[in-house]
Amino acid sequence: NYENFLVDSPFKASSSSKPSYGSFHQQYWLDGKIIAVAVLDILPYCLSSVYFYYDPDYSFLSLGTYAALREIALTRELNTKYPDLQYYYMGYYVHSCIKMRYKGQYYPSYLLCPETYIFQPIEKCKPKIEVSKYHRLEEDSTKEDANGVVNLSEVLILYDRTRMPYSSYKNKNKESNDEDEVKEYAKLVGRKSYKKMLLYRDS
């Protein structure tokens, strides 16, 4: 849905004239005419390039490349206001799609390993994804997704209107048989989240 993807946003609009977190449309004008629009999300750790569209009559200007350079400059500018905002995120990279390969021409560029969720230099990744569309990008076979490790003792439960670790919940409700369900929940949301969120259990 076009509106859900490029118009509607879960972020609240800000009345401030200064850039703040949220969704924005960056317009490119030439001789009084709008020729391109970039849809951007300014997030706590990165500037995310969501989408870019332009008037095909101006394709000779390489507007996608120009917009990427402008967005990199904007990322550096925002970093002076938000020190944690250090990265420019260009979204999906499909190596077999020629139109996407421009994303790898900026240095340094990184791709996220689909198994460890650790970013890897794109130079090391290209030979692997040229052989297979899906490939583990992290070379160290001993590394795994630390956020995907499930420790049930760290999972927080909301039971009988009380916050407690899963172990305490099991002691109070010994007849419960939901360990597999709780493990699945913890794996889906990740370790960072299940240590903060409360999983509701019926009393």
PDB file of C-alpha atoms in Angstrom:
ATOM      1  CA  ASN A   1       0.000   0.000   0.000  1.00  0.00           C
ATOM      2  CA  TYR A   2       1.539   3.306  -1.177  1.00  0.00           C
ATOM      3  CA  GLU A   3       0.196   5.435   1.677  1.00  0.00           C
ATOM      4  CA  ASN A   4       1.249   2.989   4.404  1.00  0.00           C
ATOM      5  CA  PHE A   5       4.766   2.788   2.988  1.00  0.00           C
ATOM      6  CA  LEU A   6       5.511   6.374   1.983  1.00  0.00           C
ATOM      7  CA  VAL A   7       2.917   8.707   3.517  1.00  0.00           C
ATOM      8  CA  ASP A   8       1.687   7.448   6.888  1.00  0.00           C
ATOM      9  CA  SER A   9       4.156   7.285   9.762  1.00  0.00           C
ATOM     10  CA  PRO A  10       4.077   5.883  13.316  1.00  0.00           C
ATOM     11  CA  PHE A  11       6.099   8.902  14.449  1.00  0.00           C
ATOM     12  CA  LYS A  12       4.395  11.957  15.936  1.00  0.00           C
ATOM     13  CA  ALA A  13       4.873  15.137  13.938  1.00  0.00           C
ATOM     14  CA  SER A  14       7.148  17.747  15.483  1.00  0.00           C
ATOM     15  CA  SER A  15       6.402  21.473  15.389  1.00  0.00           C
ATOM     16  CA  SER A  16      10.094  22.316  15.718  1.00  0.00           C
ATOM     17  CA  SER A  17      11.834  23.923  12.741  1.00  0.00           C
ATOM     18  CA  LYS A  18      14.981  21.953  13.608  1.00  0.00           C
ATOM     19  CA  PRO A  19      15.435  18.347  12.421  1.00  0.00           C
ATOM     20  CA  SER A  20      14.265  15.852  15.020  1.00  0.00           C
ATOM     21  CA  TYR A  21      13.503  12.136  15.072  1.00  0.00           C
ATOM     22  CA  GLY A  22      10.739  11.065  12.705  1.00  0.00           C
ATOM     23  CA  SER A  23       9.768  10.677   9.044  1.00  0.00           C
ATOM     24  CA  PHE A  24      10.512  13.325   6.438  1.00  0.00           C
ATOM     25  CA  HIS A  25      10.227  14.026   2.717  1.00  0.00           C
ATOM     26  CA  GLN A  26      13.335  15.729   1.351  1.00  0.00           C
ATOM     27  CA  GLN A  27      12.482  17.547  -1.868  1.00  0.00           C
ATOM     28  CA  TYR A  28      14.788  18.389  -4.760  1.00  0.00           C
ATOM     29  CA  TRP A  29      13.852  21.405  -6.862  1.00  0.00           C
ATOM     30  CA  LEU A  30      15.251  22.703 -10.153  1.00  0.00           C
ATOM     31  CA  ASP A  31      14.098  25.911 -11.856  1.00  0.00           C
ATOM     32  CA  GLY A  32      10.967  26.066  -9.716  1.00  0.00           C
ATOM     33  CA  LYS A  33      10.025  22.436 -10.402  1.00  0.00           C
ATOM     34  CA  ILE A  34      10.164  19.518  -7.999  1.00  0.00           C
ATOM     35  CA  ILE A  35      12.182  16.777  -9.703  1.00  0.00           C
ATOM     36  CA  ALA A  36      12.792  14.249  -6.921  1.00  0.00           C
ATOM     37  CA  VAL A  37      11.717  13.275  -3.405  1.00  0.00           C
ATOM     38  CA  ALA A  38      13.562  11.244  -0.784  1.00  0.00           C
ATOM     39  CA  VAL A  39      11.582   9.587   2.020  1.00  0.00           C
ATOM     40  CA  LEU A  40      13.764   9.538   5.144  1.00  0.00           C
ATOM     41  CA  ASP A  41      13.517   8.337   8.735  1.00  0.00           C
ATOM     42  CA  ILE A  42      15.709  10.089  11.291  1.00  0.00           C
ATOM     43  CA  LEU A  43      16.292   7.506  14.032  1.00  0.00           C
ATOM     44  CA  PRO A  44      18.396   7.512  17.227  1.00  0.00           C
ATOM     45  CA  TYR A  45      21.352   5.713  15.622  1.00  0.00           C
ATOM     46  CA  CYS A  46      20.976   6.316  11.898  1.00  0.00           C
ATOM     47  CA  LEU A  47      19.465   8.189   8.999  1.00  0.00           C
ATOM     48  CA  SER A  48      17.414   5.613   7.091  1.00  0.00           C
ATOM     49  CA  SER A  49      16.806   6.111   3.377  1.00  0.00           C
ATOM     50  CA  VAL A  50      13.347   4.570   2.953  1.00  0.00           C
ATOM     51  CA  TYR A  51      12.601   5.397  -0.684  1.00  0.00           C
ATOM     52  CA  PHE A  52      13.573   7.716  -3.516  1.00  0.00           C
ATOM     53  CA  TYR A  53      11.595   8.679  -6.598  1.00  0.00           C
ATOM     54  CA  TYR A  54      12.284  11.191  -9.356  1.00  0.00           C
ATOM     55  CA  ASP A  55      11.070  12.623 -12.651  1.00  0.00           C
ATOM     56  CA  PRO A  56      12.485  10.301 -15.357  1.00  0.00           C
ATOM     57  CA  ASP A  57      13.074  13.326 -17.598  1.00  0.00           C
ATOM     58  CA  TYR A  58      15.981  14.160 -15.281  1.00  0.00           C
ATOM     59  CA  SER A  59      17.513  10.692 -15.057  1.00  0.00           C
ATOM     60  CA  PHE A  60      20.606  11.991 -16.870  1.00  0.00           C
ATOM     61  CA  LEU A  61      21.475  13.889 -13.682  1.00  0.00           C
ATOM     62  CA  SER A  62      22.060  10.632 -11.719  1.00  0.00           C
ATOM     63  CA  LEU A  63      19.725  11.922  -9.035  1.00  0.00           C
ATOM     64  CA  GLY A  64      19.925   8.742  -6.960  1.00  0.00           C
ATOM     65  CA  THR A  65      23.674   9.124  -6.547  1.00  0.00           C
ATOM     66  CA  TYR A  66      23.356  12.840  -5.824  1.00  0.00           C
ATOM     67  CA  ALA A  67      20.634  12.209  -3.231  1.00  0.00           C
ATOM     68  CA  ALA A  68      22.759   9.569  -1.492  1.00  0.00           C
ATOM     69  CA  LEU A  69      25.637  12.046  -1.191  1.00  0.00           C
ATOM     70  CA  ARG A  70      23.272  14.692   0.178  1.00  0.00           C
ATOM     71  CA  GLU A  71      21.922  12.190   2.711  1.00  0.00           C
ATOM     72  CA  ILE A  72      25.429  11.230   3.800  1.00  0.00           C
ATOM     73  CA  ALA A  73      26.118  14.936   4.341  1.00  0.00           C
ATOM     74  CA  LEU A  74      22.859  15.216   6.312  1.00  0.00           C
ATOM     75  CA  THR A  75      23.899  12.258   8.477  1.00  0.00           C
ATOM     76  CA  ARG A  76      27.153  14.003   9.345  1.00  0.00           C
ATOM     77  CA  GLU A  77      25.280  17.215  10.092  1.00  0.00           C
ATOM     78  CA  LEU A  78      22.796  15.426  12.359  1.00  0.00           C
ATOM     79  CA  ASN A  79      25.680  13.740  14.162  1.00  0.00           C
ATOM     80  CA  THR A  80      26.748  17.130  15.519  1.00  0.00           C
ATOM     81  CA  LYS A  81      23.355  17.379  17.256  1.00  0.00           C
ATOM     82  CA  TYR A  82      22.838  13.683  18.063  1.00  0.00           C
ATOM     83  CA  PRO A  83      26.260  12.065  18.745  1.00  0.00           C
ATOM     84  CA  ASP A  84      24.757   8.538  18.728  1.00  0.00           C
ATOM     85  CA  LEU A  85      23.439   9.060  15.204  1.00  0.00           C
ATOM     86  CA  GLN A  86      26.487   7.830  13.300  1.00  0.00           C
ATOM     87  CA  TYR A  87      25.191   5.710  10.430  1.00  0.00           C
ATOM     88  CA  TYR A  88      23.522   6.088   7.048  1.00  0.00           C
ATOM     89  CA  TYR A  89      21.241   3.138   6.317  1.00  0.00           C
ATOM     90  CA  MET A  90      20.387   2.494   2.657  1.00  0.00           C
ATOM     91  CA  GLY A  91      18.009  -0.400   3.243  1.00  0.00           C
ATOM     92  CA  TYR A  92      17.934  -3.663   1.356  1.00  0.00           C
ATOM     93  CA  TYR A  93      20.786  -4.667  -0.907  1.00  0.00           C
ATOM     94  CA  VAL A  94      19.995  -7.233  -3.613  1.00  0.00           C
ATOM     95  CA  HIS A  95      23.228  -8.005  -5.433  1.00  0.00           C
ATOM     96  CA  SER A  96      21.442  -9.541  -8.421  1.00  0.00           C
ATOM     97  CA  CYS A  97      19.468  -6.317  -8.957  1.00  0.00           C
ATOM     98  CA  ILE A  98      21.607  -3.971 -11.071  1.00  0.00           C
ATOM     99  CA  LYS A  99      19.605  -0.937  -9.904  1.00  0.00           C
ATOM    100  CA  MET A 100      20.684  -1.622  -6.302  1.00  0.00           C
ATOM    101  CA  ARG A 101      24.380  -2.063  -6.880  1.00  0.00           C
ATOM    102  CA  TYR A 102      25.005   1.672  -6.550  1.00  0.00           C
ATOM    103  CA  LYS A 103      24.503   1.183  -2.791  1.00  0.00           C
ATOM    104  CA  GLY A 104      27.828  -0.621  -2.587  1.00  0.00           C
ATOM    105  CA  GLN A 105      29.885   2.078  -4.275  1.00  0.00           C
ATOM    106  CA  TYR A 106      30.277   4.233  -1.170  1.00  0.00           C
ATOM    107  CA  TYR A 107      33.159   3.566   1.185  1.00  0.00           C
ATOM    108  CA  PRO A 108      32.999   2.191   3.773  1.00  0.00           C
ATOM    109  CA  SER A 109      29.832   0.131   3.218  1.00  0.00           C
ATOM    110  CA  TYR A 110      28.627  -2.842   5.235  1.00  0.00           C
ATOM    111  CA  LEU A 111      26.083  -5.647   4.894  1.00  0.00           C
ATOM    112  CA  LEU A 112      24.348  -7.304   7.827  1.00  0.00           C
ATOM    113  CA  CYS A 113      25.052 -11.003   8.269  1.00  0.00           C
ATOM    114  CA  PRO A 114      21.647 -12.787   8.251  1.00  0.00           C
ATOM    115  CA  GLU A 115      22.770 -15.270  10.911  1.00  0.00           C
ATOM    116  CA  THR A 116      24.889 -13.328  13.411  1.00  0.00           C
ATOM    117  CA  TYR A 117      23.413  -9.867  12.762  1.00  0.00           C
ATOM    118  CA  ILE A 118      26.922  -8.404  12.711  1.00  0.00           C
ATOM    119  CA  PHE A 119      27.811  -5.945   9.949  1.00  0.00           C
ATOM    120  CA  GLN A 120      30.538  -7.030   7.521  1.00  0.00           C
ATOM    121  CA  PRO A 121      32.524  -4.971   4.949  1.00  0.00           C
ATOM    122  CA  ILE A 122      30.806  -5.294   1.589  1.00  0.00           C
ATOM    123  CA  GLU A 123      34.128  -6.069  -0.124  1.00  0.00           C
ATOM    124  CA  LYS A 124      34.280  -9.363   1.798  1.00  0.00           C
ATOM    125  CA  CYS A 125      30.611 -10.123   1.158  1.00  0.00           C
ATOM    126  CA  LYS A 126      30.424  -9.719  -2.621  1.00  0.00           C
ATOM    127  CA  PRO A 127      32.347 -12.913  -3.549  1.00  0.00           C
ATOM    128  CA  LYS A 128      30.010 -14.918  -1.293  1.00  0.00           C
ATOM    129  CA  ILE A 129      26.714 -13.521  -2.552  1.00  0.00           C
ATOM    130  CA  GLU A 130      27.862 -13.861  -6.143  1.00  0.00           C
ATOM    131  CA  VAL A 131      28.006 -17.628  -5.534  1.00  0.00           C
ATOM    132  CA  SER A 132      24.730 -17.892  -3.605  1.00  0.00           C
ATOM    133  CA  LYS A 133      21.888 -15.424  -2.963  1.00  0.00           C
ATOM    134  CA  TYR A 134      21.756 -16.516   0.663  1.00  0.00           C
ATOM    135  CA  HIS A 135      25.062 -16.758   2.465  1.00  0.00           C
ATOM    136  CA  ARG A 136      26.401 -16.419   5.981  1.00  0.00           C
ATOM    137  CA  LEU A 137      28.595 -13.313   5.816  1.00  0.00           C
ATOM    138  CA  GLU A 138      30.408 -13.669   9.153  1.00  0.00           C
ATOM    139  CA  GLU A 139      33.575 -15.719   8.552  1.00  0.00           C
ATOM    140  CA  ASP A 140      34.057 -16.739  12.189  1.00  0.00           C
ATOM    141  CA  SER A 141      31.934 -19.891  12.508  1.00  0.00           C
ATOM    142  CA  THR A 142      31.971 -19.667  16.319  1.00  0.00           C
ATOM    143  CA  LYS A 143      30.050 -16.384  16.373  1.00  0.00           C
ATOM    144  CA  GLU A 144      26.282 -16.384  16.669  1.00  0.00           C
ATOM    145  CA  ASP A 145      23.478 -13.894  17.162  1.00  0.00           C
ATOM    146  CA  ALA A 146      23.999 -12.845  20.787  1.00  0.00           C
ATOM    147  CA  ASN A 147      20.556 -11.239  20.858  1.00  0.00           C
ATOM    148  CA  GLY A 148      18.981 -14.524  19.771  1.00  0.00           C
ATOM    149  CA  VAL A 149      20.277 -16.528  22.741  1.00  0.00           C
ATOM    150  CA  VAL A 150      17.382 -17.473  25.017  1.00  0.00           C
ATOM    151  CA  ASN A 151      17.909 -17.600  28.769  1.00  0.00           C
ATOM    152  CA  LEU A 152      14.526 -18.314  30.324  1.00  0.00           C
ATOM    153  CA  SER A 153      15.659 -17.029  33.716  1.00  0.00           C
ATOM    154  CA  GLU A 154      15.971 -13.549  32.165  1.00  0.00           C
ATOM    155  CA  VAL A 155      12.510 -13.512  30.561  1.00  0.00           C
ATOM    156  CA  LEU A 156      10.155 -11.180  32.426  1.00  0.00           C
ATOM    157  CA  ILE A 157       6.569 -12.214  33.108  1.00  0.00           C
ATOM    158  CA  LEU A 158       3.480 -10.273  34.160  1.00  0.00           C
ATOM    159  CA  TYR A 159       1.492 -12.684  36.319  1.00  0.00           C
ATOM    160  CA  ASP A 160      -1.214 -11.886  38.840  1.00  0.00           C
ATOM    161  CA  ARG A 161      -0.506  -8.172  38.233  1.00  0.00           C
ATOM    162  CA  THR A 162       3.087  -8.688  39.365  1.00  0.00           C
ATOM    163  CA  ARG A 163       6.343  -8.394  37.451  1.00  0.00           C
ATOM    164  CA  MET A 164       8.610 -11.420  37.936  1.00  0.00           C
ATOM    165  CA  PRO A 165      11.248 -13.542  36.168  1.00  0.00           C
ATOM    166  CA  TYR A 166      10.027 -16.699  34.447  1.00  0.00           C
ATOM    167  CA  SER A 167      11.576 -18.899  37.150  1.00  0.00           C
ATOM    168  CA  SER A 168       9.431 -17.234  39.838  1.00  0.00           C
ATOM    169  CA  TYR A 169       6.355 -17.598  37.665  1.00  0.00           C
ATOM    170  CA  LYS A 170       7.054 -21.339  37.296  1.00  0.00           C
ATOM    171  CA  ASN A 171       7.393 -21.708  41.069  1.00  0.00           C
ATOM    172  CA  LYS A 172       4.026 -20.039  41.576  1.00  0.00           C
ATOM    173  CA  ASN A 173       2.327 -21.891  38.751  1.00  0.00           C
ATOM    174  CA  LYS A 174       3.872 -25.355  38.682  1.00  0.00           C
ATOM    175  CA  GLU A 175       1.103 -26.773  36.496  1.00  0.00           C
ATOM    176  CA  SER A 176       1.877 -24.424  33.616  1.00  0.00           C
ATOM    177  CA  ASN A 177       3.175 -26.106  30.486  1.00  0.00           C
ATOM    178  CA  ASP A 178       4.170 -23.102  28.405  1.00  0.00           C
ATOM    179  CA  GLU A 179       7.962 -23.336  28.307  1.00  0.00           C
ATOM    180  CA  ASP A 180       8.089 -23.916  24.531  1.00  0.00           C
ATOM    181  CA  GLU A 181       5.750 -20.987  23.940  1.00  0.00           C
ATOM    182  CA  VAL A 182       7.832 -18.665  26.136  1.00  0.00           C
ATOM    183  CA  LYS A 183      11.033 -19.801  24.400  1.00  0.00           C
ATOM    184  CA  GLU A 184       9.508 -19.028  21.011  1.00  0.00           C
ATOM    185  CA  TYR A 185       8.416 -15.579  22.220  1.00  0.00           C
ATOM    186  CA  ALA A 186      11.896 -14.847  23.613  1.00  0.00           C
ATOM    187  CA  LYS A 187      13.585 -15.921  20.395  1.00  0.00           C
ATOM    188  CA  LEU A 188      11.271 -13.785  18.276  1.00  0.00           C
ATOM    189  CA  VAL A 189      11.667 -10.554  20.263  1.00  0.00           C
ATOM    190  CA  GLY A 190      15.371 -11.026  21.102  1.00  0.00           C
ATOM    191  CA  ARG A 191      17.337 -10.853  24.336  1.00  0.00           C
ATOM    192  CA  LYS A 192      17.444  -7.054  24.535  1.00  0.00           C
ATOM    193  CA  SER A 193      13.659  -6.889  24.375  1.00  0.00           C
ATOM    194  CA  TYR A 194      12.656  -9.843  26.544  1.00  0.00           C
ATOM    195  CA  LYS A 195      14.775  -8.388  29.375  1.00  0.00           C
ATOM    196  CA  LYS A 196      12.670  -5.205  29.236  1.00  0.00           C
ATOM    197  CA  MET A 197       9.211  -6.338  28.120  1.00  0.00           C
ATOM    198  CA  LEU A 198       6.647  -8.200  30.204  1.00  0.00           C
ATOM    199  CA  LEU A 199       4.986 -11.308  28.786  1.00  0.00           C
ATOM    200  CA  TYR A 200       1.443 -11.562  30.158  1.00  0.00           C
ATOM    201  CA  ARG A 201       0.373 -14.893  31.612  1.00  0.00           C
ATOM    202  CA  ASP A 202      -3.162 -15.679  32.807  1.00  0.00           C
ATOM    203  CA  SER A 203      -3.587 -16.067  36.547  1.00  0.00           C
TER     204      SER A 203
END
